[in-house]
């Protein structure tokens, strides 16, 4: 009986449990960066990914990282405008992206962490923490996952599409490390902060749609 209550509590509050965990992870990373600390896993992650370096993999990751670039996301937004029957969802996608850009800009200004030195395969400007591409990918594709989850399409297709989007998000994060423009801690911070943000954003949307 007690186990049943715990299971029901976890199921009912999973959203807020994830929010707390995400904020806790981000806080630990943020405090370390603010205190000029370093993470050993940053070096290990970079070394491990670079062990796989090859021209074909570099080309692949360059294409993957472009999936979270501003021009590509704008094109995707316009494509969604054509596909979506409810214009409200399109506007929400746009608001979501604007929010993410504003939040990332503010966070980078606060932490001002320099990018990895002398290891970049591509050229990037600006500060490193948290990763803007990681935030944009989880905000955009994560929101699409939310819309798919709420949609009425067939379950098998829904699972397949959500799986593809999750893989894209993770690959974008990996691409930033492989290409030498971010530390793993930048990517983790981007993902954790954006997960917390998305939980709040989607909750507000759910309440908004119920009221309409």
Short mmCIF file of C-alpha atoms in Angstrom, two decimals:
data_model
loop_
_atom_site.label_atom_id
_atom_site.label_comp_id
_atom_site.label_asym_id
_atom_site.label_seq_id
_atom_site.Cartn_x
_atom_site.Cartn_y
_atom_site.Cartn_z
CA UNK A 1 0.00 0.00 0.00
CA UNK A 2 2.81 2.39 0.93
CA UNK A 3 4.66 1.53 -2.29
CA UNK A 4 1.50 2.30 -4.26
CA UNK A 5 1.26 5.73 -2.67
CA UNK A 6 4.90 6.47 -3.45
CA UNK A 7 4.41 5.36 -7.08
CA UNK A 8 1.30 7.54 -7.43
CA UNK A 9 3.11 10.49 -5.87
CA UNK A 10 6.08 10.09 -8.23
CA UNK A 11 3.82 9.74 -11.27
CA UNK A 12 1.74 12.75 -10.31
CA UNK A 13 4.74 14.95 -9.51
CA UNK A 14 7.33 13.69 -12.02
CA UNK A 15 7.30 17.06 -13.79
CA UNK A 16 8.32 18.92 -10.61
CA UNK A 17 10.83 16.28 -9.55
CA UNK A 18 12.57 16.64 -12.92
CA UNK A 19 12.45 20.42 -12.53
CA UNK A 20 14.23 20.25 -9.16
CA UNK A 21 16.84 17.79 -10.46
CA UNK A 22 17.50 19.94 -13.55
CA UNK A 23 17.90 23.11 -11.50
CA UNK A 24 20.16 21.31 -9.04
CA UNK A 25 22.44 20.11 -11.85
CA UNK A 26 22.55 23.57 -13.39
CA UNK A 27 23.26 25.18 -10.00
CA UNK A 28 26.21 22.87 -9.31
CA UNK A 29 27.69 23.54 -12.75
CA UNK A 30 27.02 27.28 -12.52
CA UNK A 31 28.60 27.70 -9.08
CA UNK A 32 31.72 25.85 -10.19
CA UNK A 33 32.06 28.01 -13.30
CA UNK A 34 31.50 31.19 -11.30
CA UNK A 35 34.29 30.15 -8.93
CA UNK A 36 36.62 29.50 -11.90
CA UNK A 37 36.51 25.78 -11.21
CA UNK A 38 37.12 23.01 -13.74
CA UNK A 39 35.53 19.64 -14.39
CA UNK A 40 37.68 16.61 -15.15
CA UNK A 41 34.86 15.13 -17.23
CA UNK A 42 35.19 18.06 -19.66
CA UNK A 43 38.65 16.91 -20.63
CA UNK A 44 37.68 13.23 -20.74
CA UNK A 45 34.62 13.87 -22.92
CA UNK A 46 36.60 15.96 -25.38
CA UNK A 47 39.42 13.39 -25.57
CA UNK A 48 36.99 10.50 -26.06
CA UNK A 49 35.08 12.20 -28.87
CA UNK A 50 38.23 13.38 -30.61
CA UNK A 51 39.55 9.81 -30.61
CA UNK A 52 36.87 9.15 -33.22
CA UNK A 53 37.89 12.14 -35.34
CA UNK A 54 37.73 11.64 -39.09
CA UNK A 55 36.81 13.82 -42.10
CA UNK A 56 33.47 12.02 -42.52
CA UNK A 57 32.56 12.34 -38.82
CA UNK A 58 33.55 16.02 -38.85
CA UNK A 59 31.28 16.60 -41.85
CA UNK A 60 28.48 14.71 -40.10
CA UNK A 61 28.76 16.75 -36.90
CA UNK A 62 28.91 20.00 -38.85
CA UNK A 63 25.57 19.08 -40.43
CA UNK A 64 24.15 18.01 -37.08
CA UNK A 65 25.20 21.21 -35.30
CA UNK A 66 23.54 23.25 -38.07
CA UNK A 67 20.18 21.78 -37.00
CA UNK A 68 20.27 24.16 -34.01
CA UNK A 69 21.49 27.21 -35.94
CA UNK A 70 19.25 30.26 -36.28
CA UNK A 71 18.71 30.04 -40.08
CA UNK A 72 17.71 26.36 -39.95
CA UNK A 73 15.34 26.84 -37.01
CA UNK A 74 13.69 29.79 -38.76
CA UNK A 75 13.14 27.62 -41.85
CA UNK A 76 11.72 24.86 -39.67
CA UNK A 77 9.38 27.39 -38.05
CA UNK A 78 8.10 28.49 -41.46
CA UNK A 79 7.65 24.83 -42.42
CA UNK A 80 5.65 24.27 -39.23
CA UNK A 81 3.48 27.26 -40.11
CA UNK A 82 2.39 25.38 -43.24
CA UNK A 83 1.89 22.06 -41.46
CA UNK A 84 0.17 23.17 -38.25
CA UNK A 85 -3.58 23.52 -38.37
CA UNK A 86 -3.64 25.62 -35.21
CA UNK A 87 -1.72 28.87 -35.69
CA UNK A 88 -1.55 29.20 -31.91
CA UNK A 89 1.03 26.40 -31.80
CA UNK A 90 3.17 28.16 -34.39
CA UNK A 91 3.18 31.35 -32.33
CA UNK A 92 4.09 29.35 -29.24
CA UNK A 93 7.04 27.78 -31.10
CA UNK A 94 8.23 31.29 -31.99
CA UNK A 95 7.78 32.63 -28.45
CA UNK A 96 9.61 29.59 -27.10
CA UNK A 97 12.63 30.25 -29.34
CA UNK A 98 12.71 33.96 -28.51
CA UNK A 99 12.59 33.15 -24.79
CA UNK A 100 15.49 30.73 -25.20
CA UNK A 101 17.66 33.24 -27.07
CA UNK A 102 17.02 35.91 -24.43
CA UNK A 103 17.75 33.50 -21.56
CA UNK A 104 20.94 32.19 -23.17
CA UNK A 105 22.21 35.70 -23.88
CA UNK A 106 21.57 36.73 -20.27
CA UNK A 107 23.23 33.62 -18.84
CA UNK A 108 26.31 33.98 -21.03
CA UNK A 109 26.64 37.60 -19.94
CA UNK A 110 26.46 36.53 -16.28
CA UNK A 111 29.01 33.69 -16.45
CA UNK A 112 31.32 34.96 -19.23
CA UNK A 113 33.15 31.67 -19.59
CA UNK A 114 35.67 31.59 -22.41
CA UNK A 115 35.40 28.90 -25.04
CA UNK A 116 37.92 26.01 -25.23
CA UNK A 117 41.25 27.27 -26.57
CA UNK A 118 43.06 26.07 -29.70
CA UNK A 119 40.83 23.04 -30.27
CA UNK A 120 37.94 24.36 -32.36
CA UNK A 121 37.24 22.78 -35.74
CA UNK A 122 34.75 25.51 -36.61
CA UNK A 123 34.81 29.20 -35.75
CA UNK A 124 32.47 30.51 -33.04
CA UNK A 125 32.29 33.80 -31.17
CA UNK A 126 30.86 34.78 -27.80
CA UNK A 127 30.97 33.11 -24.43
CA UNK A 128 30.77 29.39 -23.77
CA UNK A 129 28.48 28.78 -20.77
CA UNK A 130 25.82 27.57 -21.22
CA UNK A 131 25.79 26.17 -24.77
CA UNK A 132 23.38 28.14 -26.93
CA UNK A 133 22.99 25.32 -29.44
CA UNK A 134 22.15 22.88 -26.64
CA UNK A 135 19.55 25.27 -25.26
CA UNK A 136 18.05 25.98 -28.69
CA UNK A 137 17.93 22.29 -29.65
CA UNK A 138 16.19 21.19 -26.46
CA UNK A 139 13.86 24.20 -26.48
CA UNK A 140 12.82 23.75 -30.12
CA UNK A 141 12.86 19.98 -30.61
CA UNK A 142 11.84 19.39 -26.99
CA UNK A 143 8.77 21.54 -27.53
CA UNK A 144 7.97 19.55 -30.67
CA UNK A 145 8.19 16.41 -28.50
CA UNK A 146 5.64 17.98 -26.15
CA UNK A 147 3.31 18.77 -29.06
CA UNK A 148 3.70 15.25 -30.46
CA UNK A 149 3.01 13.75 -27.04
CA UNK A 150 -0.20 15.77 -26.81
CA UNK A 151 -1.23 15.00 -30.40
CA UNK A 152 -3.67 12.32 -31.53
CA UNK A 153 -1.41 10.60 -34.08
CA UNK A 154 -0.87 6.84 -33.92
CA UNK A 155 1.14 5.65 -30.93
CA UNK A 156 3.84 3.83 -32.94
CA UNK A 157 4.43 6.87 -35.16
CA UNK A 158 4.44 9.13 -32.11
CA UNK A 159 7.10 7.01 -30.38
CA UNK A 160 9.21 6.85 -33.56
CA UNK A 161 9.12 10.63 -34.09
CA UNK A 162 9.85 11.39 -30.44
CA UNK A 163 12.80 8.96 -30.51
CA UNK A 164 14.23 10.67 -33.60
CA UNK A 165 13.91 14.10 -31.97
CA UNK A 166 15.60 12.91 -28.76
CA UNK A 167 18.50 11.51 -30.81
CA UNK A 168 18.81 14.82 -32.70
CA UNK A 169 18.97 16.77 -29.42
CA UNK A 170 21.69 14.50 -27.99
CA UNK A 171 23.70 14.55 -31.22
CA UNK A 172 23.61 18.35 -31.33
CA UNK A 173 25.01 18.44 -27.80
CA UNK A 174 27.76 15.95 -28.76
CA UNK A 175 28.57 17.93 -31.90
CA UNK A 176 29.41 21.04 -29.89
CA UNK A 177 32.02 19.12 -27.89
CA UNK A 178 33.44 17.25 -30.89
CA UNK A 179 33.79 20.48 -32.86
CA UNK A 180 35.69 21.99 -29.93
CA UNK A 181 33.47 25.01 -29.33
CA UNK A 182 32.02 23.90 -25.98
CA UNK A 183 32.87 21.91 -22.89
CA UNK A 184 30.64 19.02 -21.82
CA UNK A 185 29.68 21.13 -18.77
CA UNK A 186 28.43 23.87 -21.15
CA UNK A 187 26.21 21.34 -22.90
CA UNK A 188 24.93 19.80 -19.65
CA UNK A 189 24.17 23.27 -18.30
CA UNK A 190 22.30 24.17 -21.48
CA UNK A 191 20.24 20.99 -21.35
CA UNK A 192 19.48 21.14 -17.62
CA UNK A 193 18.48 24.81 -17.60
CA UNK A 194 16.33 24.42 -20.71
CA UNK A 195 14.63 21.31 -19.31
CA UNK A 196 13.62 23.32 -16.25
CA UNK A 197 12.45 26.17 -18.46
CA UNK A 198 10.48 23.83 -20.76
CA UNK A 199 8.70 22.21 -17.82
CA UNK A 200 7.45 25.61 -16.69
CA UNK A 201 6.70 26.79 -20.25
CA UNK A 202 4.67 23.70 -21.16
CA UNK A 203 2.79 23.82 -17.85
CA UNK A 204 1.77 27.41 -18.56
CA UNK A 205 0.70 26.40 -22.07
CA UNK A 206 -1.34 23.49 -20.74
CA UNK A 207 -3.17 25.83 -18.35
CA UNK A 208 -3.64 28.39 -21.15
CA UNK A 209 -5.12 25.83 -23.56
CA UNK A 210 -7.51 24.54 -20.88
CA UNK A 211 -8.86 28.05 -20.32
CA UNK A 212 -9.54 28.58 -24.03
#
